Tab-separated table of C-alpha atoms in Angstrom:
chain	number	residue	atom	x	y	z
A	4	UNK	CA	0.000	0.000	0.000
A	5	UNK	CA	2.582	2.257	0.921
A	6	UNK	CA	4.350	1.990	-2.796
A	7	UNK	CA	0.730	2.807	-4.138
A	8	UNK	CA	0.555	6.166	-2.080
A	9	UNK	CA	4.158	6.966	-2.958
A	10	UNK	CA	3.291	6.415	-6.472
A	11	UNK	CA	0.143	8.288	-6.403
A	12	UNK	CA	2.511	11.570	-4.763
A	13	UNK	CA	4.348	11.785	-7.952
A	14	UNK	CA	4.067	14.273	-9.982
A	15	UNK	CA	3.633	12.248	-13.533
A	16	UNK	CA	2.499	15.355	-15.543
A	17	UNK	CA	4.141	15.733	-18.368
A	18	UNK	CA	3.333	19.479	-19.007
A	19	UNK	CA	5.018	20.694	-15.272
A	20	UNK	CA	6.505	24.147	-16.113
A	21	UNK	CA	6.819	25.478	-12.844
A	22	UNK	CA	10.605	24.859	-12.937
A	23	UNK	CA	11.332	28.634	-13.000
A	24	UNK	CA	9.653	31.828	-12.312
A	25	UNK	CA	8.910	32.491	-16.232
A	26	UNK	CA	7.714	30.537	-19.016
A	27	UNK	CA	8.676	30.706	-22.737
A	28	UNK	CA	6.554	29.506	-25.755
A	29	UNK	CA	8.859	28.559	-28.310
A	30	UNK	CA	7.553	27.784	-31.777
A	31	UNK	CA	9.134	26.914	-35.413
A	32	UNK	CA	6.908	27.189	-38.351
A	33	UNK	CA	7.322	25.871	-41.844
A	34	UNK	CA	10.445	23.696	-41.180
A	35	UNK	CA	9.748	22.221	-44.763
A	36	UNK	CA	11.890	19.093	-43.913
A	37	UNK	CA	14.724	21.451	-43.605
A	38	UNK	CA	17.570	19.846	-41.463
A	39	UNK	CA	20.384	21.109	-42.116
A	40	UNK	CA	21.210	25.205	-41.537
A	41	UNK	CA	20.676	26.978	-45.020
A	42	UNK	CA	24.279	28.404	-44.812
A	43	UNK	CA	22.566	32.151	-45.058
A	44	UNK	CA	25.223	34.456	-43.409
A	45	UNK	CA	22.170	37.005	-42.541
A	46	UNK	CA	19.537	35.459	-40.722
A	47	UNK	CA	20.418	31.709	-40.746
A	48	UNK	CA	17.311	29.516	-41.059
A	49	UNK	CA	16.863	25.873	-40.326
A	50	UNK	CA	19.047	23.332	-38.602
A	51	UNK	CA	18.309	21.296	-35.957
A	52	UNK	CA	21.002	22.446	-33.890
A	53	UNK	CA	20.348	26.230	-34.239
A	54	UNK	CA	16.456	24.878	-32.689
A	55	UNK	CA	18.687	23.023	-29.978
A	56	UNK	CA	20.838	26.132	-29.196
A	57	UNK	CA	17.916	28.060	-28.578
A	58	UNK	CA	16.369	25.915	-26.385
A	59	UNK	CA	18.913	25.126	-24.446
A	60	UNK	CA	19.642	29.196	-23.962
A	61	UNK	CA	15.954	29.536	-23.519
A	62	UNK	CA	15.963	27.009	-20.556
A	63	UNK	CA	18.434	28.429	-18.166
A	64	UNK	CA	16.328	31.183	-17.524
A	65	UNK	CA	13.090	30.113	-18.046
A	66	UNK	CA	10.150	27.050	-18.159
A	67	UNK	CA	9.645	25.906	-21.952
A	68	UNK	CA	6.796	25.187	-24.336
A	69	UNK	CA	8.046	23.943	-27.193
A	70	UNK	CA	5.428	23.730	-30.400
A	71	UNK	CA	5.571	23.501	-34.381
A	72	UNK	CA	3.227	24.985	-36.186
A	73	UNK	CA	2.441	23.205	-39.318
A	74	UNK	CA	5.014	21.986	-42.298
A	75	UNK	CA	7.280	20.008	-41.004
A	76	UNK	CA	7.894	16.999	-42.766
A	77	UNK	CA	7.809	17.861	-46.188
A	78	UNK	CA	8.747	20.413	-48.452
A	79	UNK	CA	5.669	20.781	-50.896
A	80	UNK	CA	1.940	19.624	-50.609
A	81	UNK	CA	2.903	16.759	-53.039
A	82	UNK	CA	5.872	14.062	-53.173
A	83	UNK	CA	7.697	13.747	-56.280
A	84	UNK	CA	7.725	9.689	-57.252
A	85	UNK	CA	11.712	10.172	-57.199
A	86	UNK	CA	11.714	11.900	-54.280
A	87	UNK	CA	9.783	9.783	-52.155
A	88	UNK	CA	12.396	7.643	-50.892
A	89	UNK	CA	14.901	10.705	-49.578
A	90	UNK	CA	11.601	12.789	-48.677
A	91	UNK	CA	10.641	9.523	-45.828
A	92	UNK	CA	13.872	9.964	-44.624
A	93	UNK	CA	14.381	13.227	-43.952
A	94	UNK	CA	10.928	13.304	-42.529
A	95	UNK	CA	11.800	10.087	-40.100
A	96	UNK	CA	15.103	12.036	-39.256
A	97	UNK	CA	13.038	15.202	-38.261
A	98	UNK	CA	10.487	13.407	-36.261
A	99	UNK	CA	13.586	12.096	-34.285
A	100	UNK	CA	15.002	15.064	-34.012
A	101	UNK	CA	11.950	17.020	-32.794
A	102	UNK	CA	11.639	14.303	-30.184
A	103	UNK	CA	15.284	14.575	-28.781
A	104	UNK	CA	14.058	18.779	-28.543
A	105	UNK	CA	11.152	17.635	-26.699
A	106	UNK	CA	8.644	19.031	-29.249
A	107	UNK	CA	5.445	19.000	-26.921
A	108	UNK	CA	2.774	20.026	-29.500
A	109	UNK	CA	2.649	19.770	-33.312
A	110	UNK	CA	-0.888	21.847	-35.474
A	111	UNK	CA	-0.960	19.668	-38.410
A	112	UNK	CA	-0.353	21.933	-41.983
A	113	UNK	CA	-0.929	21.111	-44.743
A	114	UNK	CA	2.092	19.818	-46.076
A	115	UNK	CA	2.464	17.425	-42.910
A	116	UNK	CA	-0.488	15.775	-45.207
A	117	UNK	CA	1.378	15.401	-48.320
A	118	UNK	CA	1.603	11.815	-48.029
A	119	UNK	CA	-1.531	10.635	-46.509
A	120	UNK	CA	-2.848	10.080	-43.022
A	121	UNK	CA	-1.411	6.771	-43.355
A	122	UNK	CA	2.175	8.306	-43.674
A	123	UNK	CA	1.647	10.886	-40.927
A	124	UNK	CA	0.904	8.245	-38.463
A	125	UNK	CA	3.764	5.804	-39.600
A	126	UNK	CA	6.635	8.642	-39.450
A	127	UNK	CA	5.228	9.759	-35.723
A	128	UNK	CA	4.148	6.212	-34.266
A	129	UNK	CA	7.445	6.612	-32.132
A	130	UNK	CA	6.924	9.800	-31.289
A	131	UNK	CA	6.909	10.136	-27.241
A	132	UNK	CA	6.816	13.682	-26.317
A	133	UNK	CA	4.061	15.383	-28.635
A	134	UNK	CA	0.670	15.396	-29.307
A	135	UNK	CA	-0.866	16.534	-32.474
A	136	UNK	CA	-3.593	19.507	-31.729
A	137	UNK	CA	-5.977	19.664	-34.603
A	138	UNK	CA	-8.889	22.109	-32.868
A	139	UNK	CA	-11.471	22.105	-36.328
A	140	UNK	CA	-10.341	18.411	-37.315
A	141	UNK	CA	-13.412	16.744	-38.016
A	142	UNK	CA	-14.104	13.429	-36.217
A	143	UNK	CA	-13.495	11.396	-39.291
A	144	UNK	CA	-9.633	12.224	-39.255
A	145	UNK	CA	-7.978	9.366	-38.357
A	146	UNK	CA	-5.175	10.572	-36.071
A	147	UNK	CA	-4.915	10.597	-32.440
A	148	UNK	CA	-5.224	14.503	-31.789
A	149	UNK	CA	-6.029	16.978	-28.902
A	150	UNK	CA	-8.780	19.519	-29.857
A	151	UNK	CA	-7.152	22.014	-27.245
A	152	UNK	CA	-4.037	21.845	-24.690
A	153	UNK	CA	-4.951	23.091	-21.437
A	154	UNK	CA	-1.837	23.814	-18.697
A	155	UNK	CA	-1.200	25.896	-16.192
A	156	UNK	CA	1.606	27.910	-14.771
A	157	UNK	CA	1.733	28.629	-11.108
A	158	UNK	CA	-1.690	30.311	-10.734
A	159	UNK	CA	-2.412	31.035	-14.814
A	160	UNK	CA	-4.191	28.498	-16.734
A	161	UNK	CA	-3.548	28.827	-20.257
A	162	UNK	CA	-4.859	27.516	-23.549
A	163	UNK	CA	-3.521	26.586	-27.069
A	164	UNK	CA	-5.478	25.742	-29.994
A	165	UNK	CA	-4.716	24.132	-33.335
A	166	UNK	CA	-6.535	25.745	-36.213
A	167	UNK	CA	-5.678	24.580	-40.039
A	168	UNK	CA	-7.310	26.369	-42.487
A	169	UNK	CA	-9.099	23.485	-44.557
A	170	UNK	CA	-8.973	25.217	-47.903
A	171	UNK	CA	-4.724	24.545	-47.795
A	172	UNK	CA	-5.317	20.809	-48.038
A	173	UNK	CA	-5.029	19.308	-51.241
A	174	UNK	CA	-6.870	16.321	-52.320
């Protein structure tokens, strides 16, 4: 009994930011399977370890929220035949990597579609630390996704939503 209510004492919530006095909501949008920096000497874009870096900075001073908003996985709303192979890849590589950041939430855009549902779930089926949040999904979408994240922060509760606007999908 006693392991039960030591168990039961543990704090198993995922989303506990109260490990400093601030929080920070950090967000990347349109990744477009980039993974590598795009070598620009003004304004560097992409890179997995530039996302890291920040983080990292971000976290000695503050609580973080890490979330992607939408084109992650693939660089255009349709896969080349040729391309399909190398475009799997890199998309398996960035789910990975958005894991190791500890991506917490991920709003679904529209070219995170552009090889089917049944893609989308096989690149993230080992994906531990996020949850899609899809707030207008209809029921018939056939992912596993939050409608809204509710947390809280010391005495603030706070809400995110997901919204995709359905005339950027693509049949």
């Amino acid at each position: 009994i006693l392991i039960i209510i030591i168990a039961s004492c543990t704090n198993s919530n995922k989303d506990n930011f109260e490990t400093h006095d601030s929080l920070s909501i950090l967000f990347t949008g349109n990744i477009n399977a980039e993974i590598e920096p795009c070598g620009c000497r003004q304004f560097p874009l992409g890179g997995i370890d530039n996302v890291l870096g920040a983080i990292e900075r971000e976290k000695k001073k503050s609580s973080v929220l890490f979330i992607d908003t939408g084109d992650s996985f693939f660089q255009g709303n349709f896969i080349p035949k040729n391309e399909r192979q190398s475009s799997m890849a890199k998309a398996d590589a960035l789910v990975e990597g958005l894991n190791l950041l500890k991506l917490r939430l991920k709003v679904l855009g529209d070219q995170d579609f552009s090889g089917g549902i049944d893609t989308l779930k096989k690149i993230t089926s080992n994906s531990p630390t996020f949850d899609f949040i899809a707030t207008n999904a209809t029921n018939s979408l056939d992912l596993p996704h939050l409608k809204y994240f509710k947390a809280s922060f010391y005495q603030h509760k706070f809400f995110i939503l997901g919204v995709t606007n359905p005339n950027t999908l693509q049949k």
